Coordinates of C-alpha atoms in Angstrom, one line a residue:
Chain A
X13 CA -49.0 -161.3 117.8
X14 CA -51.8 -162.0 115.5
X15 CA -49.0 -163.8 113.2
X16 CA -47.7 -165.6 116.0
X17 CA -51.0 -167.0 116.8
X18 CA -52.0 -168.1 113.1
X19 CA -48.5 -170.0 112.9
X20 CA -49.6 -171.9 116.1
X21 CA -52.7 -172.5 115.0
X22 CA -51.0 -173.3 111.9
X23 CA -48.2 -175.8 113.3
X24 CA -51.2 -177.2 115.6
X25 CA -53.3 -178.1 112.6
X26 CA -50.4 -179.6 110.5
X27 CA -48.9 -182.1 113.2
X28 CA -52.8 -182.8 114.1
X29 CA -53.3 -184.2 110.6
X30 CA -50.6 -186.8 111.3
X31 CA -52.0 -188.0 114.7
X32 CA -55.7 -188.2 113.4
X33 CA -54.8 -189.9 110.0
X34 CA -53.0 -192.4 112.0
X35 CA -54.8 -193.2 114.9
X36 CA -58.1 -191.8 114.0
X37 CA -60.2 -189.4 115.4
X38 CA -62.0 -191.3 118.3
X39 CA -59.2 -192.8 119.9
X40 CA -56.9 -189.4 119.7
X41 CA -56.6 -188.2 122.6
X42 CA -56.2 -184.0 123.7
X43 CA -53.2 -185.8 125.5
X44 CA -52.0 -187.4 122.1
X45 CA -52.2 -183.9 120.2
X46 CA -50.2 -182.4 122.8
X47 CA -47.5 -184.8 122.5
X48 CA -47.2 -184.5 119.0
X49 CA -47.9 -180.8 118.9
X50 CA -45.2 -179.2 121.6
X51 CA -48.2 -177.4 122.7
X52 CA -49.2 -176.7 126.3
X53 CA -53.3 -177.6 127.1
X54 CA -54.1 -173.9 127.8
X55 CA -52.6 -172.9 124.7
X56 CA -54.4 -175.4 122.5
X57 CA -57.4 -174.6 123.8
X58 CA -56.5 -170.8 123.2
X59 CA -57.2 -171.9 119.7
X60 CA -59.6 -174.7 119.5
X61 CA -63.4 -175.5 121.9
X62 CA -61.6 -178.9 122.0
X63 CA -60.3 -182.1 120.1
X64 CA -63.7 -182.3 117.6
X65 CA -62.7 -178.5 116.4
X66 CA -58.9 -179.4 116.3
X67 CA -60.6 -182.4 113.8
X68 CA -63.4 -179.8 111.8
X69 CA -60.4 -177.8 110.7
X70 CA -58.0 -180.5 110.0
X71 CA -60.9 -182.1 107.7
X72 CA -61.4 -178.3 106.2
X73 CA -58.4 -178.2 105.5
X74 CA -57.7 -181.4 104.0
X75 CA -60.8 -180.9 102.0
X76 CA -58.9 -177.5 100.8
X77 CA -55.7 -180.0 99.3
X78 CA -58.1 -182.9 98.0
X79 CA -60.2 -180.6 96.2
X80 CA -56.8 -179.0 94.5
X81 CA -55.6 -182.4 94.3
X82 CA -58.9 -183.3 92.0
X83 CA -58.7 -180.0 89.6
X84 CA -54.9 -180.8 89.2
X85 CA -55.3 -184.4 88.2
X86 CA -58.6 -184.0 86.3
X87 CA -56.7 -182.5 83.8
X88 CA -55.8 -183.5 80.0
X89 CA -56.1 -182.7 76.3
X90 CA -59.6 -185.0 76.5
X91 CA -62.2 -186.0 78.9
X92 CA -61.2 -189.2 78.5
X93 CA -57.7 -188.2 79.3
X94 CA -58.5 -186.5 82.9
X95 CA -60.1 -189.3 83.9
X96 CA -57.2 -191.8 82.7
X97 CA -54.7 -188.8 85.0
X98 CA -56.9 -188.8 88.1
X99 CA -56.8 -192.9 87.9
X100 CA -52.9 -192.6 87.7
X101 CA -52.7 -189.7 90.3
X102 CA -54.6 -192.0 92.4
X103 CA -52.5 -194.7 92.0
X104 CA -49.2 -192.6 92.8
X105 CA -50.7 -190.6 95.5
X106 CA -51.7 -193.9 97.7
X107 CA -48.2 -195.3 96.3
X108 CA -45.9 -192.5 97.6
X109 CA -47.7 -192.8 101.0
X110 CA -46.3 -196.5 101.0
X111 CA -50.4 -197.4 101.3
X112 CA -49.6 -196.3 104.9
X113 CA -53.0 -193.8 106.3
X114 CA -55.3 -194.7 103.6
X115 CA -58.0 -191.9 102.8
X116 CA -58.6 -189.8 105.4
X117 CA -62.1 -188.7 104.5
X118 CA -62.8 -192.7 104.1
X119 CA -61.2 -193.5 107.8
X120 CA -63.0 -190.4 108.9
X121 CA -66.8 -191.3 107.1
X122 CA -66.2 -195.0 109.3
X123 CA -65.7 -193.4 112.7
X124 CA -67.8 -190.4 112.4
X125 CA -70.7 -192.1 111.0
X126 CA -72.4 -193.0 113.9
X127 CA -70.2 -191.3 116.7
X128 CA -69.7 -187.6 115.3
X129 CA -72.8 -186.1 113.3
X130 CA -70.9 -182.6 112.3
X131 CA -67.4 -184.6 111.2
X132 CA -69.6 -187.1 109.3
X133 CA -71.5 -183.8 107.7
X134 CA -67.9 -182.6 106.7
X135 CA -66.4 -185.8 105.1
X136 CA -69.9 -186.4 103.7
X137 CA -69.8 -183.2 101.9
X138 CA -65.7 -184.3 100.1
X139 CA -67.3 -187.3 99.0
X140 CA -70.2 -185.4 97.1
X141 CA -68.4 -183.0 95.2
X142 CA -65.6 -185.5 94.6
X143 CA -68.5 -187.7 93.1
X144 CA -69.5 -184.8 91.4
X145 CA -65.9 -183.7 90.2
X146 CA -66.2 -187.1 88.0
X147 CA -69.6 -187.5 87.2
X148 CA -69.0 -184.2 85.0
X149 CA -65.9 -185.6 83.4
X150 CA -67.2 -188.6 82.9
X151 CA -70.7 -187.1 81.0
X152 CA -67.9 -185.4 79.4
X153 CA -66.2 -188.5 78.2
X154 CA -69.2 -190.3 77.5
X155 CA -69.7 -187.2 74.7
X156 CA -66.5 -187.3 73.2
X157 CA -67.1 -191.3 72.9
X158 CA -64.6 -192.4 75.4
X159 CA -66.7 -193.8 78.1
X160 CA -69.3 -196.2 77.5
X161 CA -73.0 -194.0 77.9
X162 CA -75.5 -197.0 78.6
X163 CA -74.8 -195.9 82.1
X164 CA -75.8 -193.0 83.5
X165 CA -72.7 -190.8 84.4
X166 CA -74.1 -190.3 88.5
X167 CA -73.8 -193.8 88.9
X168 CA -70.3 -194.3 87.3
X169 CA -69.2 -191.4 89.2
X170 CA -70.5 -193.4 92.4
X171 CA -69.4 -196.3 91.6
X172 CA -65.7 -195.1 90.4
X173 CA -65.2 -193.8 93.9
X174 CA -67.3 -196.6 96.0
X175 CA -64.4 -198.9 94.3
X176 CA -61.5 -196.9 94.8
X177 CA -62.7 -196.1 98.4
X178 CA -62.6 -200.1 98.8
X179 CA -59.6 -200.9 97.1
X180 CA -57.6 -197.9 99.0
X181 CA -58.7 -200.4 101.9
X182 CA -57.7 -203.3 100.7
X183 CA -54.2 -202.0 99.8
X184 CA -53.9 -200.4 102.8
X185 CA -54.6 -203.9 105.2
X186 CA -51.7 -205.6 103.0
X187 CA -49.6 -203.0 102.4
X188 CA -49.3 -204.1 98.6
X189 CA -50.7 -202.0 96.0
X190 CA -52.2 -205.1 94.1
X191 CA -55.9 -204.6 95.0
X192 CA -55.7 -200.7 93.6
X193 CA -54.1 -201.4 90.5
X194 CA -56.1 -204.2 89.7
X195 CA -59.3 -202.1 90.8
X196 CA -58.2 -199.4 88.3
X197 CA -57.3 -201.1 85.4
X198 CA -61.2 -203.3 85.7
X199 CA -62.7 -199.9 86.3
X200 CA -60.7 -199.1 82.9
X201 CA -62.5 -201.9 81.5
X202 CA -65.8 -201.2 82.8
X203 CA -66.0 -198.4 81.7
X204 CA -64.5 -198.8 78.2
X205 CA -62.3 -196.2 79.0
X206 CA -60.3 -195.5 75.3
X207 CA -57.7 -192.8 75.1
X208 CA -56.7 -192.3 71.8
X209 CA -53.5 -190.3 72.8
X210 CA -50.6 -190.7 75.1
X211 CA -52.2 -188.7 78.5
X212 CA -50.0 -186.0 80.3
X213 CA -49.3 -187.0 83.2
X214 CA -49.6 -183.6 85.6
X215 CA -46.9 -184.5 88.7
X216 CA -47.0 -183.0 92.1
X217 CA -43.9 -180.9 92.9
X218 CA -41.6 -182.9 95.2
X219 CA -42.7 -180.6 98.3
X220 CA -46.1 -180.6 97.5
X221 CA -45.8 -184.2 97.4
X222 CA -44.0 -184.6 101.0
X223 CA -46.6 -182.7 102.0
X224 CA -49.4 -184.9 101.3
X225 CA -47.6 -187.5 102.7
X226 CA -49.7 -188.8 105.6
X227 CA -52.4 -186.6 104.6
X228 CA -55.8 -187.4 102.9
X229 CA -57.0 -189.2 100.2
Chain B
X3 CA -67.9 -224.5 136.7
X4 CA -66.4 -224.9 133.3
X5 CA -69.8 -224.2 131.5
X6 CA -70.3 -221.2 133.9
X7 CA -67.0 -220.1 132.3
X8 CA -67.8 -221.1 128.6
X9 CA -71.3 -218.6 129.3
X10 CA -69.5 -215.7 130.9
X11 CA -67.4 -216.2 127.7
X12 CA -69.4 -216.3 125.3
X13 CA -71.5 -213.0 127.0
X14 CA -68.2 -210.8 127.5
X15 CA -67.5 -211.8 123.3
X16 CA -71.5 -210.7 122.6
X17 CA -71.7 -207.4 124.2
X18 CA -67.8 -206.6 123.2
X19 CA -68.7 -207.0 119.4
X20 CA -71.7 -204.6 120.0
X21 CA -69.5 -201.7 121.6
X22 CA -66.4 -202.7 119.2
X23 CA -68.7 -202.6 116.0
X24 CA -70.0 -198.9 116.9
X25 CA -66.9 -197.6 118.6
X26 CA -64.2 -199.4 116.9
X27 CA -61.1 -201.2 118.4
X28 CA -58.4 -198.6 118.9
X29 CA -61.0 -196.2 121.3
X30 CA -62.9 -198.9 123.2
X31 CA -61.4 -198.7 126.4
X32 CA -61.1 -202.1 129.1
X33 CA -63.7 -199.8 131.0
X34 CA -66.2 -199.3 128.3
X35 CA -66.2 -203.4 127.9
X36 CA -66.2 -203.7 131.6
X37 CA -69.6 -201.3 131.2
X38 CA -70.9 -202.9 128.5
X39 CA -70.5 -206.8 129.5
X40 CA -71.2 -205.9 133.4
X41 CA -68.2 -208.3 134.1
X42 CA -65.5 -207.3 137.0
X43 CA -61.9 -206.1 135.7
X44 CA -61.2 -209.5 137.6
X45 CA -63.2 -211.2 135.8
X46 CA -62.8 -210.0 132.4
X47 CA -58.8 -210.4 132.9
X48 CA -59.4 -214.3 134.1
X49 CA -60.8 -215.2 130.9
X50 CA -59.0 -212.5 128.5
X51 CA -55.4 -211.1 128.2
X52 CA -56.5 -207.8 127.8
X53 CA -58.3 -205.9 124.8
X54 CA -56.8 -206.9 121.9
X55 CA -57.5 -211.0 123.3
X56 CA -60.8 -209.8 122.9
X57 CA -61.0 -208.2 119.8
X58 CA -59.6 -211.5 118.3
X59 CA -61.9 -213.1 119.8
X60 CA -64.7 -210.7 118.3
X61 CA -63.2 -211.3 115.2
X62 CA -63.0 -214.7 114.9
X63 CA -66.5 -215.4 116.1
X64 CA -67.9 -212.6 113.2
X65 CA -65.3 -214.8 110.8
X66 CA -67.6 -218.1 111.5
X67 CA -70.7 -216.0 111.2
X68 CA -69.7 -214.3 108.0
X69 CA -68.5 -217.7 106.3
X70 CA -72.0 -219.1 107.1
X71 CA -73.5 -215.6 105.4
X72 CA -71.5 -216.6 102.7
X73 CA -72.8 -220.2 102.4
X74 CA -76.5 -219.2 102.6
X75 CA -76.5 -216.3 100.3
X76 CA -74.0 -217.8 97.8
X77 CA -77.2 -220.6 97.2
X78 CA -79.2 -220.9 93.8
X79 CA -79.6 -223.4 90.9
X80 CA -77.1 -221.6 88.8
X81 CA -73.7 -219.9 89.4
X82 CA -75.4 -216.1 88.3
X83 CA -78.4 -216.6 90.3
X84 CA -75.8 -217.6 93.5
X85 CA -74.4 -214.1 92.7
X86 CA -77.6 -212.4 92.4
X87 CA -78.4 -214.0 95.6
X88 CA -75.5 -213.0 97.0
X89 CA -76.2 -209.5 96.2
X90 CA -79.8 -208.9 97.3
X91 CA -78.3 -210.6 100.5
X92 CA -75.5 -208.1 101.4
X93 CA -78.3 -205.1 100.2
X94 CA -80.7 -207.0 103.0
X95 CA -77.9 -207.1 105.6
X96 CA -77.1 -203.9 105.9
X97 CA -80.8 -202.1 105.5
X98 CA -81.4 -204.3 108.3
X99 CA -79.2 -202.4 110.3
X100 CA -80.5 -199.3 109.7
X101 CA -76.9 -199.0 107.7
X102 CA -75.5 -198.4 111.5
X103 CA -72.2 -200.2 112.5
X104 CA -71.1 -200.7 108.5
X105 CA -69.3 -203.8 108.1
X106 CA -67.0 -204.9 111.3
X107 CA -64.2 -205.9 109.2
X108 CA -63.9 -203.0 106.9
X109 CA -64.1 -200.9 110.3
X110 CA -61.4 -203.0 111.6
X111 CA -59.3 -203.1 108.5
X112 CA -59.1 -199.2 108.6
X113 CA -58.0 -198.9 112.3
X114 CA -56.1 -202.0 112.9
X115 CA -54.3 -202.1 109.3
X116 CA -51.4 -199.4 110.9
X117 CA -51.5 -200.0 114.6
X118 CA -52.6 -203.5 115.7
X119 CA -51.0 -206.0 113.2
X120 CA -52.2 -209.2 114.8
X121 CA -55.5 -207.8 114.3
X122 CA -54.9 -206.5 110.7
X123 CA -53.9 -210.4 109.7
X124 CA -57.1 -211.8 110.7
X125 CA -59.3 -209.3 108.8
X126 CA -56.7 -209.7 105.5
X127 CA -58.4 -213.4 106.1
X128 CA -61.8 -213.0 106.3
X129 CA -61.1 -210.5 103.0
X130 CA -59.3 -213.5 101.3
X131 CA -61.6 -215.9 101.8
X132 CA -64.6 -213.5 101.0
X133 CA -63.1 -212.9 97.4
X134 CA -61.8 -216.5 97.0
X135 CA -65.3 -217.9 97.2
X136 CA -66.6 -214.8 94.6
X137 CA -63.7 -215.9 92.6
X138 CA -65.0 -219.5 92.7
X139 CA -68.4 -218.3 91.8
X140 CA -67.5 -216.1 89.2
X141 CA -65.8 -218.3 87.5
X142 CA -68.6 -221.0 87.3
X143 CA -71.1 -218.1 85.8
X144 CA -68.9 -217.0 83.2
X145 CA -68.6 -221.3 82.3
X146 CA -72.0 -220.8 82.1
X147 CA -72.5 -217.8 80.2
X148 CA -73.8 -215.1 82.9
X149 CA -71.4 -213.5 83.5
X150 CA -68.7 -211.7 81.2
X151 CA -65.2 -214.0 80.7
X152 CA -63.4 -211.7 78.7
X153 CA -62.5 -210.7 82.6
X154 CA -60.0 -212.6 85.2
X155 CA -62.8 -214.1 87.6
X156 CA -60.2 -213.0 90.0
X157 CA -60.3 -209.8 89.6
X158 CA -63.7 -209.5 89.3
X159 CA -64.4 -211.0 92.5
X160 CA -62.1 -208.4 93.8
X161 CA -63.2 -205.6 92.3
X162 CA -66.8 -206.8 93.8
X163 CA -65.4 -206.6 97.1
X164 CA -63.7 -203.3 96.8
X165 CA -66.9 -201.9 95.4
X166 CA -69.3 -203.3 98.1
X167 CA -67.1 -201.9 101.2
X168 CA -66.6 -198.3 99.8
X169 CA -70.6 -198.7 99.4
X170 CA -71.2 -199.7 102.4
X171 CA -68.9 -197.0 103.8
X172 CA -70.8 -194.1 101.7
X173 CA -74.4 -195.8 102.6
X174 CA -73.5 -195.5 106.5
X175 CA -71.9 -192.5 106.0
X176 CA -75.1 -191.0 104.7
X177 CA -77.5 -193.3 106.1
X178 CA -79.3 -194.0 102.9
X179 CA -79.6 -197.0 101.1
X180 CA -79.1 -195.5 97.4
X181 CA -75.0 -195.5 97.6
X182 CA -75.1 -199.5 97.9
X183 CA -78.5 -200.0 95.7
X184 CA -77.0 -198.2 93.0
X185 CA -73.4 -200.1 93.0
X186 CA -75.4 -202.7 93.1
X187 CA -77.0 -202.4 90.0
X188 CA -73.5 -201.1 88.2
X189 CA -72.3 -204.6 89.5
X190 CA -74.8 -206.5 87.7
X191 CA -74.5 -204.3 84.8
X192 CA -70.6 -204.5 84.7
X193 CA -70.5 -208.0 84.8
X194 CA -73.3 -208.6 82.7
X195 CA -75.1 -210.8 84.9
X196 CA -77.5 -212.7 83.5
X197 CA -79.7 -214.4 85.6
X198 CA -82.7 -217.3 83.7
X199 CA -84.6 -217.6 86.3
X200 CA -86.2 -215.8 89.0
X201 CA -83.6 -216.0 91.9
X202 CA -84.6 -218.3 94.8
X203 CA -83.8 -216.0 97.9
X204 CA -82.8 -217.7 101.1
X205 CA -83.8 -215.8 104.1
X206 CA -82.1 -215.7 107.3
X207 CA -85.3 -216.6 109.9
X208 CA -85.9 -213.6 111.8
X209 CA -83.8 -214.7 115.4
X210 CA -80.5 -215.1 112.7
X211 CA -81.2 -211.3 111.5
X212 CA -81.9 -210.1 114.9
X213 CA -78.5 -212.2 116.0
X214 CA -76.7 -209.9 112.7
X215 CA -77.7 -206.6 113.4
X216 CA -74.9 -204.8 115.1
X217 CA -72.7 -207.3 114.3
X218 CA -70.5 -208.0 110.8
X219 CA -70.2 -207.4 107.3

């Protein structure tokens, strides 16, 4: 039973991500989650206090795929290189989404920021160790001589995902991937970004790629 | 009768930006503008179609206050010091709103972009013509010297406006000023704006900022 009740919880969770990266949080309703869920009210709130814990563990867990997400693109023979993979793992992640969603914690940070303290507290906490994620590779590359280091590395790290945050918008509003590309290959610029070799290119699996579809980030 | 009309207008399109800029579009409900404007259902539906009439209409009006933002911030002897102005402009702007609200059109891009297409094409303007008249700008300071050419100004301007939005995202998100005073200062070092003079600062008189707060950009 205990198994039965996870894979609820489980299903609940996964068709919740869809509804709220769609719609958003605020204007989901319990009725919407329902619908999409198969789910009867007393059994969703068997599991969840309501709709705001439905959204706490769909953030946690999309938190739990960004996070692998960032070790899995931050990755490459050279500082340099992991940064030049995340940019491109970026690119292909918004791209295979068809720019539809756009970033979940981004959508999320707008609506909870003056509406829903703990779910800002959540998102808020993705965007600092994402920012931190990079400000370490990028100190890294700015060692090795691949970033420029007349900057400090916090604020690039800021910056880098201030930009993409922005551009992920933009794309997403015209549904072309223009603004992103264009946003990385400046920030490539900016940042003097020089890779001396070819980067490897770490792909998703094709399941683990359906399964971000819709998802975060 | 007709100017009784035009006011009742013009009051339902005041208080409607207020609740649409904190709650967003897609969960503001008829009642919560009915609520918010004190107007009868009767009333609201003589001068509006329904809620998306008025979110136009909320749009629109922030459009014509935006473009004048624009106008007076975008002011200075020389292109780079239009820019810096520019820039300490948007920084004022949004401290003076307590970084509450964010900016109305990047809220509205987000929610609108895969549910509410009219909407979505109206915002995809006011983006346009924000980084058309950067672009313009741009261009003039690098013919001047202050700010880098070895840039498209077209991209720049883009890249400025990407930047600005996720920072504006991350400073409401956290309600701190730092996320958007430190891209700030990237900006001007990315660019490599140079600015002769001490910037002449336009100010918007204190009814204009009072008029702003809760409202766009």
């Amino acid at each position: 039973m205990a198994h039965k009740g996870e894979l609820t919880r489980a299903k609940i969770i996964d068709q919740a991500t869809q509804v709220f990266h769609r719609k958003g949080f605020l204007s989901t309703t319990i009725n919407d989650l329902l619908a999409a869920t198969g789910t009867t009210k007393g059994n969703l709130y068997f599991h969840f206090s309501g709709k705001e814990a439905v959204a706490a563990e769909v953030l946690r867990k999309a938190h739990e795929r960004f996070r692998h997400f960032l070790e899995t693109s931050l990755q490459g023979p050279t500082p340099g290189t992991r940064l030049e993979n995340f940019f491109r793992q970026a690119l292909e992640r918004n791209r295979d989404k068809g720019f539809v969603g756009g970033c979940l914690f981004g959508n999320t940070a707008l609506e909870a920021s003056d509406n829903a303290p703990q779910l800002a507290a959540l998102v808020a906490d993705v965007f600092t160790e994402w920012i931190e994620s990079l400000q370490e590779t990028i100190a890294a590359a700015q060692a090795s001589g691949e970033v420029r280091s007349d900057l400090a590395a916090a604020d690039l790290a800021g910056f880098v995902v201030s930009a993409l945050e922005g551009a992920i918008m933009l794309s997403r509003l015209n549904k072309r991937e223009e603004p992103l590309v264009h946003v990385l290959d400046t920030l490539r610029r900016m940042l003097d970004l020089k890779v001396a070799e070819s980067p490897v290119i770490i792909r998703h699996s094709p399941s683990a790629r359906r399964r971000a579809v819709g998802e975060e980030g």
